[in-house]
Amino acid sequence: MSEAVSYEDAWARIDKFDPPAIFDELRKGRPPARMVYPDGHVGWIATSHELVRQVLGDPRFSHDMQIGHCPVTIGGSPIPQFPAEPGVFIHMDPPDQARYRRLLTKEFTVRGVSQLAPAVEAVAAEQIAEMPAQGNTADFLETFAQPLILKVLAPLTGLDYSQRDRFAEAPAVTHDPSIDLQTLMDTMQHVVEFVHETLARKKSTPGDDIISRLIKTGELSDQELTNFTLLLLFAGYETTEGALATGTFALLHHTEQLAALRGDLTKIDDAVEEILRYVTVNQYMIFRTAPEDVELGGESVRKGETVTVSLPAANRDPAKFDCPAQLDLDPSSAGHPFVKINRTCSTGVKQSRTPGHRTVPGFRSAPVGPGRRSWFRQSRTSDLRSPGLDRDTTGHVAFGYGVHQCMGQNLARLVLRIGLRSLLDAFPDLRLAVPADEIPLRTKQNVFSVKSLPVSWQPLLPHAATATGSHRSGCSRRPNTRQARKPTGIRSS
């Protein structure tokens, strides 16, 4: 047996956008590798795209926290095993998980979410109008990303946006592994009190929102309603905020890709998919446990052993994506899950078309084999050309995979598409206001993001064009410098 890595190795991000370098090593030699968890349990970590999907899609792996070992800590201490509370279906397995989930699935259908587009556009325009009031620069996170998402999510779910100071910070606090236990408990107590008040108000005065509709079904107890509301807040807010803020950071840093997208904003749907793959903000809180012996990548996962899956590592797997370490917004280029053309990445390794795929005229590359016919029927829809509202499980896994795949992904994609398009339309000279290496990052929280993102939009004088730095992206013949990269003084937590 190879020496086990530490759970802390999975936190060792030193780059603004790249996951820890150890994932590349593990993926090449040990896609399922032994890992020591905070409580001393010796389990596994899966880093390849294939194995990540296998773990998340195999019903023999359980999400039950009573048998699982958590790969993160709270205040430096291991998180103990515990039974799932009523309604917290993200820690349940079918059929209980499916019974709860169906109550929310209908709230986030493609058709239903698409009807929210005018409201999202109005909020985006409102925040864009407020940005110049800050002067020539503003904190993108505070002025645009956070209010955009909260102003969309709050009325949709039934939360009072005017009382956002009572709940907006809770997700980040509770997902911070460095937070002390007392602060966590105090934060949760305050947000639960707010939710109880919200439920009482909705029972007496229901509205056109998710909480009111859940109450109307009569299927949930007060405890279940409370936990449903907390899930909507915790799962819907922080991840979308992180994706929008970090995705914008990536665009402003990769100036060639930003220019390419500005040249054709009709490609915003494909751009969002590539951005989601490239930044993958859900870092390391995704894990499953084997209630029985299971074979995984040639290794035997024994009953009771936990497997952590790295979504960022899976989305940088060269066996799945062409030039995965580079952001490339050309849908026929790097990182796209369908097409792999002959090209040379920065590693100097020539890439070729995906084995077992053939080109279908008018479409992207299609798989050859038993599943080809059903795939071809699906690929003929308009969603293939606009995958922003398409649940494409053959591509990236930024939203997870399997029965626990993020049910709010359609809404997240809508907010990202409209938010980015509105921003680029309104500010043709938008850029970072400070050097990229000075952007403070949240690297050790479950959701990777920035702490702040200072941006500017005044035209830049030609001689100052390199003041904030830029980064060329895309597949080229540059030598590979990744292994020689040194920490850049990034501030993190």
Coordinates of C-alpha atoms in Angstrom, one line a residue, residues 177-451:
P177 CA -12.8 25.3 9.0
S178 CA -10.9 27.8 11.2
I179 CA -14.0 29.1 13.0
D180 CA -14.3 28.2 16.6
L181 CA -17.2 26.1 17.8
Q182 CA -18.8 28.8 20.0
T183 CA -18.9 31.3 17.1
L184 CA -20.4 28.6 14.9
M185 CA -23.1 27.8 17.5
D186 CA -23.9 31.4 18.0
T187 CA -24.2 32.0 14.2
M188 CA -26.5 29.1 13.7
Q189 CA -28.7 30.1 16.6
H190 CA -29.2 33.6 15.2
V191 CA -30.0 32.3 11.7
V192 CA -32.4 29.6 13.0
E193 CA -34.2 32.3 15.0
F194 CA -34.6 34.3 11.8
V195 CA -35.9 31.3 9.9
H196 CA -38.4 30.6 12.6
E197 CA -39.7 34.1 12.4
T198 CA -39.9 33.8 8.6
L199 CA -41.9 30.6 8.8
A200 CA -44.3 32.1 11.2
R201 CA -44.8 35.1 8.9
K202 CA -45.3 32.9 5.9
K203 CA -47.9 30.8 7.7
S204 CA -50.0 33.8 8.5
T205 CA -49.3 35.7 5.2
P206 CA -48.2 33.3 2.5
G207 CA -46.6 34.7 -0.7
D208 CA -45.5 33.6 -4.1
D209 CA -42.3 31.9 -2.9
I210 CA -40.8 28.5 -2.2
I211 CA -41.3 28.6 1.6
S212 CA -45.0 29.5 1.2
R213 CA -45.5 26.7 -1.3
L214 CA -43.7 24.1 1.0
I215 CA -45.9 25.2 3.9
K216 CA -49.0 24.8 1.7
T217 CA -48.2 21.1 0.9
G218 CA -48.7 20.2 4.5
E219 CA -46.0 17.5 4.1
L220 CA -43.3 19.0 6.3
S221 CA -43.0 19.5 10.0
D222 CA -41.7 22.8 11.4
Q223 CA -38.3 21.2 11.9
E224 CA -38.3 20.0 8.3
L225 CA -39.3 23.4 7.0
T226 CA -36.6 25.0 9.0
N227 CA -33.9 22.7 7.6
F228 CA -35.3 23.1 4.1
T229 CA -35.0 26.9 4.4
L230 CA -31.4 26.6 5.7
L231 CA -30.5 24.3 2.8
L232 CA -31.9 26.8 0.3
L233 CA -29.8 29.6 1.9
F234 CA -26.6 27.7 2.5
A235 CA -26.5 25.7 -0.8
G236 CA -27.9 28.5 -3.0
Y237 CA -26.0 31.6 -1.9
E238 CA -22.4 31.0 -1.2
T239 CA -21.6 28.7 -4.1
T240 CA -23.2 31.0 -6.7
E241 CA -21.5 34.0 -5.1
G242 CA -18.2 32.1 -5.2
A243 CA -18.6 31.1 -8.9
L244 CA -19.6 34.6 -10.0
A245 CA -16.8 36.4 -8.1
T246 CA -14.1 33.9 -8.9
G247 CA -15.2 33.5 -12.5
T248 CA -15.1 37.3 -12.9
F249 CA -11.6 37.3 -11.4
A250 CA -10.5 34.7 -13.8
L251 CA -11.9 36.6 -16.8
L252 CA -10.2 39.9 -15.7
H253 CA -6.9 38.0 -15.2
H254 CA -7.0 36.2 -18.5
T255 CA -7.2 39.2 -20.7
E256 CA -7.1 37.4 -24.0
Q257 CA -10.1 35.3 -23.1
L258 CA -11.9 38.3 -21.8
A259 CA -11.3 40.1 -25.1
A260 CA -12.5 37.0 -27.0
L261 CA -15.7 36.9 -25.0
R262 CA -16.3 40.6 -25.4
G263 CA -16.0 40.1 -29.2
D264 CA -18.9 37.7 -29.2
L265 CA -21.2 37.7 -26.1
T266 CA -23.5 35.3 -27.9
K267 CA -21.0 32.7 -26.6
I268 CA -21.7 33.5 -23.0
D269 CA -23.5 30.2 -22.4
D270 CA -20.4 28.2 -23.4
A271 CA -18.2 30.6 -21.6
V272 CA -20.1 30.0 -18.3
E273 CA -19.6 26.3 -18.6
E274 CA -15.9 26.7 -19.2
I275 CA -15.6 29.1 -16.3
L276 CA -17.5 26.7 -14.0
R277 CA -15.1 23.9 -15.0
Y278 CA -12.0 26.1 -14.6
V279 CA -12.7 27.6 -11.2
T280 CA -14.8 24.8 -9.6
V281 CA -15.5 26.5 -6.3
N282 CA -16.9 23.4 -4.4
Q283 CA -13.5 22.2 -3.0
Y284 CA -13.4 19.3 -0.6
M285 CA -16.6 18.7 1.3
I286 CA -17.9 16.1 -1.1
F287 CA -17.5 12.5 0.3
R288 CA -19.2 9.2 0.4
T289 CA -18.8 6.1 2.6
A290 CA -19.0 2.4 1.6
P291 CA -21.5 0.4 3.6
E292 CA -20.1 -2.7 1.9
D293 CA -16.8 -3.6 0.1
V294 CA -16.6 -1.8 -3.3
E295 CA -14.0 -2.0 -6.0
L296 CA -12.8 1.5 -7.1
G297 CA -10.1 2.0 -9.8
G298 CA -8.5 -1.4 -9.1
E299 CA -8.5 -0.8 -5.3
S300 CA -10.8 -2.4 -2.7
V301 CA -12.6 0.1 -0.6
R302 CA -13.6 -1.7 2.5
K303 CA -16.9 -1.5 4.4
G304 CA -16.9 1.7 6.5
E305 CA -14.1 3.5 4.5
T306 CA -14.8 7.0 3.3
V307 CA -13.9 8.3 -0.1
T308 CA -13.5 12.1 -0.6
V309 CA -14.0 13.2 -4.2
S310 CA -12.2 16.3 -5.5
L311 CA -14.4 18.1 -8.0
P312 CA -11.6 20.6 -8.9
A313 CA -9.2 17.7 -9.7
A314 CA -11.8 15.9 -11.8
N315 CA -12.4 19.1 -13.8
R316 CA -8.7 19.3 -14.5
D317 CA -8.3 15.7 -15.7
P318 CA -6.5 15.6 -19.0
A319 CA -8.1 12.2 -19.8
K320 CA -11.4 14.1 -20.0
F321 CA -10.6 17.7 -21.0
D322 CA -8.2 19.1 -23.5
C323 CA -5.6 21.4 -22.0
P324 CA -7.5 21.4 -18.7
A325 CA -5.2 23.7 -16.7
Q326 CA -5.9 26.6 -19.1
L327 CA -9.0 28.8 -19.4
D328 CA -10.2 28.7 -23.0
L329 CA -13.6 30.2 -23.9
D330 CA -13.6 28.8 -27.4
P331 CA -16.3 26.1 -27.3
S332 CA -14.2 24.0 -29.7
S333 CA -11.1 24.3 -27.6
A334 CA -9.7 23.7 -24.2
G335 CA -11.9 22.3 -21.4
H336 CA -14.8 21.5 -23.6
P337 CA -16.3 18.1 -22.8
F338 CA -17.4 17.3 -26.4
V339 CA -14.6 18.2 -28.8
K340 CA -11.0 17.4 -28.7
I341 CA -9.1 18.5 -31.8
N342 CA -5.5 18.0 -32.7
R343 CA -3.6 20.8 -30.8
T344 CA -0.5 21.4 -28.6
C345 CA -1.1 22.4 -25.0
S346 CA 1.4 24.5 -23.0
T347 CA 2.8 21.2 -21.8
G348 CA 4.1 20.6 -25.3
V349 CA 2.0 17.4 -25.5
K350 CA 0.0 17.0 -28.6
Q351 CA -3.7 16.3 -27.9
S352 CA -5.9 14.3 -30.2
R353 CA -9.6 13.7 -30.6
T354 CA -11.3 11.7 -27.9
P355 CA -11.1 8.0 -28.6
G356 CA -14.4 6.5 -29.5
H357 CA -15.9 9.8 -30.7
R358 CA -16.7 10.8 -34.3
T359 CA -17.7 14.1 -35.7
V360 CA -21.4 14.6 -36.5
P361 CA -22.0 17.3 -39.2
G362 CA -23.5 20.4 -37.5
F363 CA -22.8 19.1 -34.0
R364 CA -20.0 18.5 -31.6
S365 CA -18.1 15.2 -31.4
A366 CA -20.5 12.3 -30.6
P367 CA -19.7 9.1 -28.7
V368 CA -19.7 5.9 -30.7
G369 CA -21.2 2.9 -29.0
P370 CA -24.4 1.6 -27.4
G371 CA -25.3 5.0 -26.0
R372 CA -24.7 6.9 -29.3
R373 CA -28.3 7.0 -30.5
S374 CA -29.9 8.5 -27.3
W375 CA -27.0 11.0 -27.0
F376 CA -27.5 12.1 -30.7
R377 CA -31.3 12.6 -30.1
Q378 CA -30.5 14.8 -27.1
S379 CA -27.7 16.6 -28.8
R380 CA -30.0 17.8 -31.6
T381 CA -31.8 20.2 -29.2
S382 CA -31.0 23.9 -29.0
D383 CA -29.5 23.2 -25.5
L384 CA -26.5 21.7 -27.1
R385 CA -25.6 25.1 -28.6
S386 CA -26.7 26.8 -25.4
P387 CA -25.7 24.5 -22.6
G388 CA -26.3 27.1 -19.9
L389 CA -29.6 25.4 -19.0
D390 CA -28.7 21.9 -19.9
R391 CA -27.7 19.3 -17.3
D392 CA -24.8 17.8 -19.2
T393 CA -23.5 15.0 -17.1
T394 CA -21.0 14.0 -19.8
G395 CA -19.1 17.2 -19.1
H396 CA -17.7 19.0 -16.0
V397 CA -18.8 18.1 -12.5
A398 CA -18.8 21.5 -11.0
F399 CA -22.3 20.8 -9.7
G400 CA -21.5 17.3 -8.6
Y401 CA -23.0 14.2 -10.1
G402 CA -25.6 11.5 -9.3
V403 CA -28.6 11.8 -7.1
H404 CA -27.1 14.6 -5.0
Q405 CA -26.2 16.7 -8.0
C406 CA -27.0 20.4 -7.3
M407 CA -30.7 21.0 -7.9
G408 CA -30.2 24.7 -8.2
Q409 CA -27.7 24.6 -11.0
N410 CA -30.1 26.0 -13.5
L411 CA -30.6 29.1 -11.4
A412 CA -26.9 29.4 -10.8
R413 CA -26.2 29.3 -14.5
L414 CA -28.9 31.9 -15.2
V415 CA -27.4 34.3 -12.7
L416 CA -23.9 33.7 -14.0
R417 CA -24.9 34.3 -17.6
I418 CA -26.9 37.4 -17.0
G419 CA -24.6 38.8 -14.5
L420 CA -21.4 38.4 -16.6
R421 CA -23.1 39.6 -19.8
S422 CA -24.6 42.7 -18.1
L423 CA -21.3 43.5 -16.5
L424 CA -19.3 43.3 -19.8
D425 CA -21.9 45.2 -21.7
A426 CA -22.0 48.0 -19.2
F427 CA -18.2 48.4 -18.6
P428 CA -16.1 47.9 -21.7
D429 CA -13.0 48.8 -19.8
L430 CA -13.6 46.7 -16.7
R431 CA -10.4 45.5 -15.2
L432 CA -8.7 44.5 -11.9
A433 CA -7.9 47.6 -9.8
V434 CA -5.0 45.9 -8.1
P435 CA -2.4 43.3 -9.2
A436 CA -4.0 39.8 -9.3
D437 CA -1.6 38.5 -6.7
E438 CA -3.0 41.0 -4.2
I439 CA -6.5 39.7 -4.4
P440 CA -7.3 38.1 -1.0
L441 CA -8.6 34.6 -1.4
R442 CA -10.7 32.2 0.7
T443 CA -8.6 29.0 0.0
K444 CA -9.4 26.9 3.0
Q445 CA -13.2 27.2 3.1
N446 CA -15.4 24.6 1.5
V447 CA -16.3 27.1 -1.2
F448 CA -13.3 28.7 -2.9
S449 CA -13.8 32.4 -3.5
V450 CA -12.3 35.9 -3.1
K451 CA -12.6 37.9 0.1

